[in-house]
Amino acid sequence: MSLWKKKKKSDEDYYLASQWTLMGRKLMHHKLAKFSIVLLAVLYVLALFAPFVAPYGLNDYDSNYKNSAPTKIHWVDENGKFTGPYVYKMTYVNNRETFKREWAEDTSEKFFLRFFAKGREYKLFGFLPCSRHLFEVEGENGGTGAKILLLGADNLGNDLFSRILYGSQISLTIPFAGTLISFVLGIVLGGISGYFGGAVDTAIQRIIEVLTALPTIPLWMALSAAIPADVPVPAMYLSITVIISFISWTGLARTVRGKFISLRNEEFVMAAQVAGVSPFRIMTKHLVPGFMSYLIVNLTLGIPSMIIGETSMSFLGLGMRAPATSWGVLLQEAQDITSIAQYPWRLIPLIAVIITVLAFNFLGDGLRDAADPYK
Amino acid sequence: MFIPTILIISFVVFFIMQLPKGDYVSSYIARMQAEGEVFTQEDIAALRAQYGLDKNWVMRYFDWVFKIITKGDFGYSFAYGRPVWSVIMDRLGITIAVSLTIMAFTYLVSIPIGIYSALHQYSPGDYIFTAIGFLGMATPNFLLAIILMYLSFTWTGDPLLGLFSNEMLQEGIHLYNFGEFLQRMIIPTIVIGTAGTCGVIRTVRAQMLDELSRQYALTARAKGVSEATIVYKYCLRAALNPVASGLAGSLSSIFSGSTISAIVMNLSIQGPVLYEALKTQDTYLAGTILMTQAVLVVIGTLLSDILLAWLDPRIRFERKRS
Amino acid sequence: MEEKKIENDGKDIVLDVRDLRINIEMDEGTLTAVRGVNFSIKKGETLGLVGESGCGKSLTSKAILGINEKKCKTTGQIVFDTDGRGMVDLLSLSPKGKEIRQVRGKQISMVFQEPMVAFSPLYTIGNQINECTRLHITKDRKKSREISLEMMKKVGIANAEKRYDQYPHEFSGGMLQRALIAMALVCNPKLLIADEPTTALDVTIQAQILELMKELQKDLNMAILFITHDLGTVAAMCDRVAVMYLGKIVEIAPVKDIYAAPAHPYTQGLIGSVHKIGTKKEERLFSIEGTVPLALNLPPGCGFYERCGKRIEGVCNVKEPELTELSDGHAVACHLCGGCQGCAFGANSGEEAKKDAE
């Protein structure tokens, strides 16, 4: 009996579960998507706590460490005894033949790492004054002590690891803000176009046609050429976001329009119209929820191209510019082959880009599979 | 349909072009002043008048369009000091050739792989292609360019920069160095084509899987049709539908991809010219390049419509009715 | 059971399905969609396979042609009297091989339930019918076109020459079903599997199509496996009926017996739910409570236990009833049939049942 009851219960769960619960459950079956969610969560938490995790500030450069190789972390001393993590000071010799700095460890003094220690002051989330850091090097002061450069330094002597973290605050949020804008634009314009039809529809469709005919990157380049070089960082951020979202809403608007056209003649819409429901309410209450999952999938799949877009623009010097930093800005240093050959760690921001884009792709794929009622 | 779209495109392009503060004269003067030259207000006004920049932009737009229609004159490139059209013609042929090569590469590689992946779903081959596909879509193509050039540099000592070697530039392309030209096409093709290729692989795979599970495939199987016929006669033709409608989009993304990659790889196609023109506010040149690209995409849309009608009788039927 | 049937009518049997089982691997577990199905069809006979959606009847029919999806693991035997090679177990043939493809379409063909999606929208109807004749009858283009046209006329497609070059979207549903039947019959098959051929059609067209199928059956002397959930059409079409529930045949009998003396509670329920002429207004149609359970990790006992009005606790939910012959050609799988061999009412199994229940 109990078996039957249990079985029945699970059946009922299955039949009665809402679309979202089902989607969530199916998504959890998609191992890559699950992994991607965790990964993205970690990335976003890191971005949120960037000043806490990063050992150095955004522009705390030290010219003694120009193009420094990554610092090695040691765990045991010369006698093989475990001592906890420590680093040596890095020194360099200029190689006269290759004109390359060759980095070596100065093993005369050990600098231990301290965790959750007080250090440089910063504001967490932009307003909480804090001075604790996840980790820092003991006795570091004014450039005489050792520095910890987990991923090496750039050509000014900035810590690449810290800068990747600060960069993620921009690189990871622009796509979200952009998505939000294109979401609103897509639904509103697509909805109006599909629901009302006629001349409005024709006009909107023509605009979309024109925008899709213009190749994305050249258009972005043209638009961002319009941003004055001296705007403050928040305005720059906003402009780039708007520019990037400028393109992706068109696809969404087309989809929404198509759905509206096919749905507006359905009986339930007619019933709502007869009952005197306003067009706005019909759209928001009756039409949009019907294909919300579809929209979310589309949007998730659109995020990667936005990340790549922002990176590309910044890489060309047309996107974010110093003093702000993003992954694309960091990659500017990787523009020529010889610099990569000498300082391969300059490509590390690329790994961050690839991982994030892949994670969003897998998540989008998982969501699409989960949202598809026919599978 | 065609002409109004192009007219709107030209207007949008021109509008975007005049968005940046200042114009060619102001950016020119800024550069000259940095080199120590001195300009008076009169000099500046004279320069503006000379380039026709003293009028308001709407006037200039109508001027521009009027001259294009009546004389085929696309304006004057300030930076090059000659008509825009002649600047564009320098590189239009090679740009189209490169784009078409990349397109051919995209479809010739992606469609067979997509079919294979769909027919062998969840096989090791499918997983490998899927992994490559995702990686290809996730890597910004300009960075792929850097990586490939770096690899080529470390292996062969030649980063294969640019489409032509110095000798080729002097002697022109002949049969005997055509091989080298092709060799130099490899990296650009892979770099610019990869993202599109991976995208089409994903589409073809998903579409094929979808079509293979359709009822008509089952009907065909039930009447004794061989798997090969089901795949190629029935499913593939249906699966190519979204590929055909994506034709224009892929052309547009090739222009997109080639712009950045060409800057990085120093390819003598239109991308870098556009980049420079945008930076120096060489309005007519940048605008015309953007417009030619958009017009080519619109032509691509027309072609894809024709292809769609050929692939799908239902679309032909609707056309006839309307 | 099986042995006996073959002894009786060995020469006339076209198709003999023995202990057919189909398991589907899913994320949630293994779905046992078909759980040991036995039946046979004689030449010129029509066997109805009746059941609710999800009971495994469509899977069974597709298994005969070997056209189920890969994830459907099929075991058992499907013995078919092939042209030239005698009795062959179709399941032993490679599902993509040449041998089975010579059976499909030529010797066994199938009519599907939704004609609108059964044709590829990209080719003309003529092209798709013609494909069949070119594969199985003649390579000659002209001849095969003639054969196809003739069959199109035979199934009542007016203006066949013009229709031949039209696309599916230019056809109405009824016309498409006729075309589908033409395609199925164009090679004179020995066995036609009709999978709910009329569910997607209007009632008047339904009747026409059924009439057409009956006529053509007589002309071509073929056997039909008629799959439906509609007992009304069964009465009109079939000689014998097999009732399926949850992947098993629960009752099989000549069509008269099924209506006169349905033995299984499920069959009784099905017949009770059909509207009859002469019922009083106040009388409500009988309906079977609940839905078919998902065939995932099924509990022991009778599959119909949950929904059965006559269930016996401690027996029906413990031991699965076996198909037992009541009279000649009428067999049922129910503990309530009484006095049969191996029945749960027998002393031993009763004891066992109680023990298990504890």
XYZ file of C-alpha atoms in Angstrom, chain B residues 118-121 211 213-227 229-230 232-239 241 310-318 320, chain C residues 62 65-70 95-96 100-106 108-110 112-114 117-123 127-129 131-132 135-136 167 169-170 180 183:
82
model
C 23.079 14.605 -35.195
C 23.322 11.101 -36.622
C 25.789 10.053 -33.947
C 24.239 11.921 -31.048
C 13.693 16.680 -38.239
C 12.245 12.724 -34.961
C 9.447 14.081 -37.144
C 6.544 11.908 -38.151
C 7.392 12.106 -41.854
C 10.781 10.522 -41.219
C 8.955 7.672 -39.535
C 6.554 7.383 -42.469
C 9.456 7.210 -44.861
C 11.160 4.581 -42.728
C 7.933 2.582 -42.594
C 7.760 2.417 -46.349
C 11.235 0.932 -46.606
C 13.246 4.014 -47.495
C 16.916 3.714 -46.594
C 18.386 5.780 -43.781
C 17.574 8.777 -48.256
C 15.711 9.780 -45.124
C 19.545 13.514 -47.258
C 16.311 13.679 -49.196
C 13.942 14.541 -46.367
C 15.592 15.753 -43.186
C 18.573 17.679 -44.484
C 16.520 19.782 -46.823
C 14.182 20.722 -44.006
C 17.040 21.233 -41.569
C 15.853 26.025 -43.662
C 13.628 26.905 -53.364
C 14.005 24.722 -50.285
C 10.458 24.953 -49.013
C 7.395 24.800 -51.276
C 5.204 26.221 -48.508
C 7.088 29.509 -48.697
C 6.691 29.577 -52.491
C 2.991 28.959 -52.012
C 2.580 31.830 -49.578
C 2.138 33.309 -54.748
C 5.980 0.298 -34.605
C 8.215 -2.644 -38.475
C 11.297 -2.055 -36.356
C 10.880 1.699 -36.556
C 10.865 2.582 -32.877
C 13.491 4.970 -31.587
C 16.849 3.597 -30.611
C 16.715 -2.417 -38.016
C 18.565 -0.474 -40.708
C 13.801 -5.423 -43.110
C 13.547 -2.594 -45.601
C 12.212 -5.045 -48.168
C 9.517 -6.000 -45.706
C 8.621 -2.428 -44.798
C 6.310 -0.751 -47.221
C 6.124 -3.795 -49.468
C 3.875 -4.705 -44.107
C 2.875 -1.110 -44.361
C 1.503 1.417 -41.994
C -0.375 6.830 -39.273
C -2.814 8.753 -37.158
C -2.003 12.283 -38.201
C 2.430 15.496 -40.429
C 2.960 12.085 -41.984
C 4.053 13.534 -45.312
C 7.156 15.605 -45.774
C 6.018 19.128 -46.611
C 8.885 19.534 -49.061
C 7.920 17.010 -51.745
C 6.780 11.978 -55.371
C 6.243 10.410 -51.975
C 3.866 7.704 -53.130
C 9.029 6.548 -53.943
C 7.362 3.442 -52.567
C 11.694 1.090 -54.211
C 9.665 -2.096 -54.240
C 2.167 19.437 -52.068
C -0.259 21.671 -47.667
C -2.606 21.882 -50.632
C -1.490 8.048 -46.970
C 0.945 5.105 -50.205
